[in-house]
């Protein structure tokens, strides 16, 4: 009789926020190298045509995975083919981001996370061929996937708008 053991990831509470410059386009894996784009592709594990909902970013085991916009953690833990994942809702611009295939996570549901905060650590959990970070963006109101690279290019604009709004509110 064989046993099937699923690794659900480690919880590593780390409160670390890395300073990110407002005008630089970052990925959750730092400056990130794309290893697989979003869209239809031949899946590297199944060998079949497949819709890839996000972008895969090169990473080494336990590299830090960063949150790019302020938000609230909505879901953490095992997520099927995505393995161990962290989902964050960002009120502005009304999206959800998911970082998958993590080895460990450092946040819990309901926790507010800031830009640059470490939310997890890269791994190869779920249906994966090696260590990397999978990054998906979903528009909250329509539940449509957003092409990750075009979204990442807009993040500096969102950060600037949030800072302007906060400064005006303080006055």
mmCIF file of C-alpha atoms in Angstrom:
data_model
loop_
_atom_site.group_PDB
_atom_site.id
_atom_site.type_symbol
_atom_site.label_atom_id
_atom_site.label_comp_id
_atom_site.label_asym_id
_atom_site.label_seq_id
_atom_site.Cartn_x
_atom_site.Cartn_y
_atom_site.Cartn_z
ATOM 1 C CA UNK A 1 0.000 0.000 0.000
ATOM 2 C CA UNK A 2 1.484 3.357 -1.041
ATOM 3 C CA UNK A 3 1.072 6.655 0.734
ATOM 4 C CA UNK A 4 0.442 9.965 -0.970
ATOM 5 C CA UNK A 5 1.944 12.824 0.970
ATOM 6 C CA UNK A 6 1.170 16.403 -0.007
ATOM 7 C CA UNK A 7 3.497 19.122 1.239
ATOM 8 C CA UNK A 8 1.405 22.083 2.373
ATOM 9 C CA UNK A 9 4.305 24.488 2.855
ATOM 10 C CA UNK A 10 5.863 26.015 5.898
ATOM 11 C CA UNK A 11 4.648 29.080 7.752
ATOM 12 C CA UNK A 12 7.702 31.278 8.324
ATOM 13 C CA UNK A 13 6.595 34.494 10.010
ATOM 14 C CA UNK A 14 8.867 37.164 8.604
ATOM 15 C CA UNK A 15 8.066 40.833 8.866
ATOM 16 C CA UNK A 16 10.377 42.284 6.293
ATOM 17 C CA UNK A 17 9.645 45.096 3.896
ATOM 18 C CA UNK A 18 12.201 45.823 1.197
ATOM 19 C CA UNK A 19 12.301 49.368 -0.109
ATOM 20 C CA UNK A 20 11.142 49.466 -3.716
ATOM 21 C CA UNK A 21 11.733 52.493 -5.885
ATOM 22 C CA UNK A 22 8.507 53.912 -7.247
ATOM 23 C CA UNK A 23 9.676 54.179 -10.858
ATOM 24 C CA UNK A 24 11.127 50.678 -11.311
ATOM 25 C CA UNK A 25 9.070 47.753 -12.612
ATOM 26 C CA UNK A 26 9.491 44.869 -10.188
ATOM 27 C CA UNK A 27 8.026 41.381 -10.160
ATOM 28 C CA UNK A 28 7.221 39.334 -7.048
ATOM 29 C CA UNK A 29 10.619 37.680 -7.658
ATOM 30 C CA UNK A 30 12.527 40.992 -7.652
ATOM 31 C CA UNK A 31 13.534 42.134 -11.119
ATOM 32 C CA UNK A 32 12.503 38.671 -12.311
ATOM 33 C CA UNK A 33 13.288 36.762 -15.486
ATOM 34 C CA UNK A 34 10.226 35.362 -17.287
ATOM 35 C CA UNK A 35 10.510 31.630 -17.963
ATOM 36 C CA UNK A 36 6.959 31.089 -19.273
ATOM 37 C CA UNK A 37 4.491 33.739 -20.467
ATOM 38 C CA UNK A 38 0.746 33.838 -19.874
ATOM 39 C CA UNK A 39 -1.584 32.443 -22.533
ATOM 40 C CA UNK A 40 -2.008 29.190 -24.409
ATOM 41 C CA UNK A 41 0.997 26.870 -24.400
ATOM 42 C CA UNK A 42 2.053 23.236 -24.293
ATOM 43 C CA UNK A 43 2.166 22.375 -20.587
ATOM 44 C CA UNK A 44 5.659 21.186 -19.597
ATOM 45 C CA UNK A 45 4.295 18.451 -17.288
ATOM 46 C CA UNK A 46 1.258 17.141 -19.184
ATOM 47 C CA UNK A 47 2.522 17.757 -22.738
ATOM 48 C CA UNK A 48 -0.963 18.998 -23.704
ATOM 49 C CA UNK A 49 -2.288 22.360 -24.833
ATOM 50 C CA UNK A 50 -3.090 24.450 -21.786
ATOM 51 C CA UNK A 51 -4.094 27.989 -20.797
ATOM 52 C CA UNK A 52 -1.411 29.426 -18.526
ATOM 53 C CA UNK A 53 -3.194 31.995 -16.333
ATOM 54 C CA UNK A 54 -0.075 33.800 -15.208
ATOM 55 C CA UNK A 55 3.593 34.273 -15.793
ATOM 56 C CA UNK A 56 6.407 32.108 -14.412
ATOM 57 C CA UNK A 57 9.411 33.889 -12.954
ATOM 58 C CA UNK A 58 12.841 32.364 -12.391
ATOM 59 C CA UNK A 59 13.843 31.980 -8.762
ATOM 60 C CA UNK A 60 16.056 29.917 -6.516
ATOM 61 C CA UNK A 61 14.691 27.799 -3.690
ATOM 62 C CA UNK A 62 13.559 30.048 -0.811
ATOM 63 C CA UNK A 63 14.210 33.328 -2.645
ATOM 64 C CA UNK A 64 11.980 36.007 -1.136
ATOM 65 C CA UNK A 65 8.645 36.652 -2.864
ATOM 66 C CA UNK A 66 7.406 40.241 -2.587
ATOM 67 C CA UNK A 67 4.021 41.930 -2.529
ATOM 68 C CA UNK A 68 3.887 44.733 -5.125
ATOM 69 C CA UNK A 69 0.890 46.830 -3.994
ATOM 70 C CA UNK A 70 -0.715 47.355 -0.581
ATOM 71 C CA UNK A 71 -3.560 44.942 0.094
ATOM 72 C CA UNK A 72 -5.129 42.323 2.306
ATOM 73 C CA UNK A 73 -4.236 38.634 2.270
ATOM 74 C CA UNK A 74 -7.358 36.670 1.323
ATOM 75 C CA UNK A 75 -6.087 33.117 0.977
ATOM 76 C CA UNK A 76 -2.964 31.168 1.921
ATOM 77 C CA UNK A 77 -2.040 27.515 1.534
ATOM 78 C CA UNK A 78 -2.429 24.596 -0.835
ATOM 79 C CA UNK A 79 -4.127 25.467 -4.127
ATOM 80 C CA UNK A 80 -4.025 22.348 -6.299
ATOM 81 C CA UNK A 81 -1.785 22.670 -9.355
ATOM 82 C CA UNK A 82 -0.459 26.003 -8.022
ATOM 83 C CA UNK A 83 0.835 24.248 -4.914
ATOM 84 C CA UNK A 84 1.372 26.502 -1.934
ATOM 85 C CA UNK A 85 0.073 29.970 -2.839
ATOM 86 C CA UNK A 86 -0.641 33.405 -1.378
ATOM 87 C CA UNK A 87 -3.570 35.486 -2.689
ATOM 88 C CA UNK A 88 -3.803 39.227 -1.974
ATOM 89 C CA UNK A 89 -6.695 41.577 -2.725
ATOM 90 C CA UNK A 90 -5.551 45.088 -3.711
ATOM 91 C CA UNK A 91 -8.389 47.647 -3.290
ATOM 92 C CA UNK A 92 -6.655 49.909 -5.777
ATOM 93 C CA UNK A 93 -6.711 48.912 -8.639
ATOM 94 C CA UNK A 94 -9.385 46.355 -7.546
ATOM 95 C CA UNK A 95 -7.459 43.185 -8.392
ATOM 96 C CA UNK A 96 -6.349 39.935 -6.803
ATOM 97 C CA UNK A 97 -2.815 38.645 -7.218
ATOM 98 C CA UNK A 98 -1.750 35.056 -6.659
ATOM 99 C CA UNK A 99 1.821 33.876 -6.131
ATOM 100 C CA UNK A 100 2.082 30.106 -6.510
ATOM 101 C CA UNK A 101 4.503 27.163 -6.260
ATOM 102 C CA UNK A 102 5.867 28.574 -2.987
ATOM 103 C CA UNK A 103 7.930 26.566 -0.534
ATOM 104 C CA UNK A 104 6.803 28.686 2.418
ATOM 105 C CA UNK A 105 4.597 31.666 3.217
ATOM 106 C CA UNK A 106 5.046 34.454 5.753
ATOM 107 C CA UNK A 107 1.547 35.952 5.925
ATOM 108 C CA UNK A 108 -1.899 34.836 7.072
ATOM 109 C CA UNK A 109 -5.433 35.522 5.776
ATOM 110 C CA UNK A 110 -6.791 38.873 6.968
ATOM 111 C CA UNK A 111 -3.328 40.404 7.292
ATOM 112 C CA UNK A 112 -2.679 43.806 5.683
ATOM 113 C CA UNK A 113 0.490 43.737 3.562
ATOM 114 C CA UNK A 114 2.497 46.661 2.251
ATOM 115 C CA UNK A 115 4.367 47.150 -0.999
ATOM 116 C CA UNK A 116 7.716 45.382 -0.778
ATOM 117 C CA UNK A 117 6.680 43.077 2.058
ATOM 118 C CA UNK A 118 7.891 39.482 1.888
ATOM 119 C CA UNK A 119 4.813 37.248 1.549
ATOM 120 C CA UNK A 120 6.539 33.941 0.885
ATOM 121 C CA UNK A 121 9.511 32.011 -0.442
ATOM 122 C CA UNK A 122 9.999 30.441 -3.875
ATOM 123 C CA UNK A 123 9.567 26.723 -4.314
ATOM 124 C CA UNK A 124 8.344 23.973 -6.618
ATOM 125 C CA UNK A 125 5.091 22.829 -5.010
ATOM 126 C CA UNK A 126 2.068 21.688 -7.008
ATOM 127 C CA UNK A 127 2.356 20.813 -10.710
ATOM 128 C CA UNK A 128 5.790 22.236 -11.351
ATOM 129 C CA UNK A 129 8.956 21.284 -13.215
ATOM 130 C CA UNK A 130 11.313 23.227 -10.959
ATOM 131 C CA UNK A 131 11.687 26.103 -8.561
ATOM 132 C CA UNK A 132 9.999 29.314 -9.735
ATOM 133 C CA UNK A 133 7.228 31.753 -8.842
ATOM 134 C CA UNK A 134 3.917 31.713 -10.720
ATOM 135 C CA UNK A 135 2.140 35.111 -10.756
ATOM 136 C CA UNK A 136 -1.522 35.560 -11.713
ATOM 137 C CA UNK A 137 -3.619 38.759 -11.697
ATOM 138 C CA UNK A 138 -7.435 38.681 -11.681
ATOM 139 C CA UNK A 139 -9.719 41.696 -12.085
ATOM 140 C CA UNK A 140 -12.011 41.588 -9.046
ATOM 141 C CA UNK A 141 -15.283 42.800 -10.586
ATOM 142 C CA UNK A 142 -15.200 40.724 -13.802
ATOM 143 C CA UNK A 143 -13.028 37.781 -12.627
ATOM 144 C CA UNK A 144 -11.034 38.125 -15.863
ATOM 145 C CA UNK A 145 -7.341 37.331 -16.007
ATOM 146 C CA UNK A 146 -5.038 40.262 -16.685
ATOM 147 C CA UNK A 147 -1.878 39.736 -18.721
ATOM 148 C CA UNK A 148 0.799 39.938 -15.997
ATOM 149 C CA UNK A 149 3.553 41.764 -17.880
ATOM 150 C CA UNK A 150 1.248 44.596 -18.976
ATOM 151 C CA UNK A 151 -0.014 44.855 -15.383
ATOM 152 C CA UNK A 152 3.524 44.946 -13.966
ATOM 153 C CA UNK A 153 4.387 47.823 -16.323
ATOM 154 C CA UNK A 154 1.497 49.832 -14.777
ATOM 155 C CA UNK A 155 2.424 49.229 -11.122
ATOM 156 C CA UNK A 156 4.642 52.364 -10.861
ATOM 157 C CA UNK A 157 1.640 54.436 -12.048
ATOM 158 C CA UNK A 158 -0.594 52.825 -9.396
ATOM 159 C CA UNK A 159 2.008 53.471 -6.681
ATOM 160 C CA UNK A 160 2.234 57.142 -7.701
ATOM 161 C CA UNK A 161 -1.554 57.541 -7.698
ATOM 162 C CA UNK A 162 -1.806 55.970 -4.223
ATOM 163 C CA UNK A 163 0.879 58.284 -2.836
ATOM 164 C CA UNK A 164 -0.858 61.333 -4.348
ATOM 165 C CA UNK A 165 -4.227 60.256 -2.897
ATOM 166 C CA UNK A 166 -2.698 59.706 0.551
ATOM 167 C CA UNK A 167 -0.981 63.101 0.481
ATOM 168 C CA UNK A 168 -4.234 64.830 -0.484
ATOM 169 C CA UNK A 169 -6.145 62.969 2.235
ATOM 170 C CA UNK A 170 -3.566 64.066 4.814
ATOM 171 C CA UNK A 171 -4.178 67.711 3.912
#
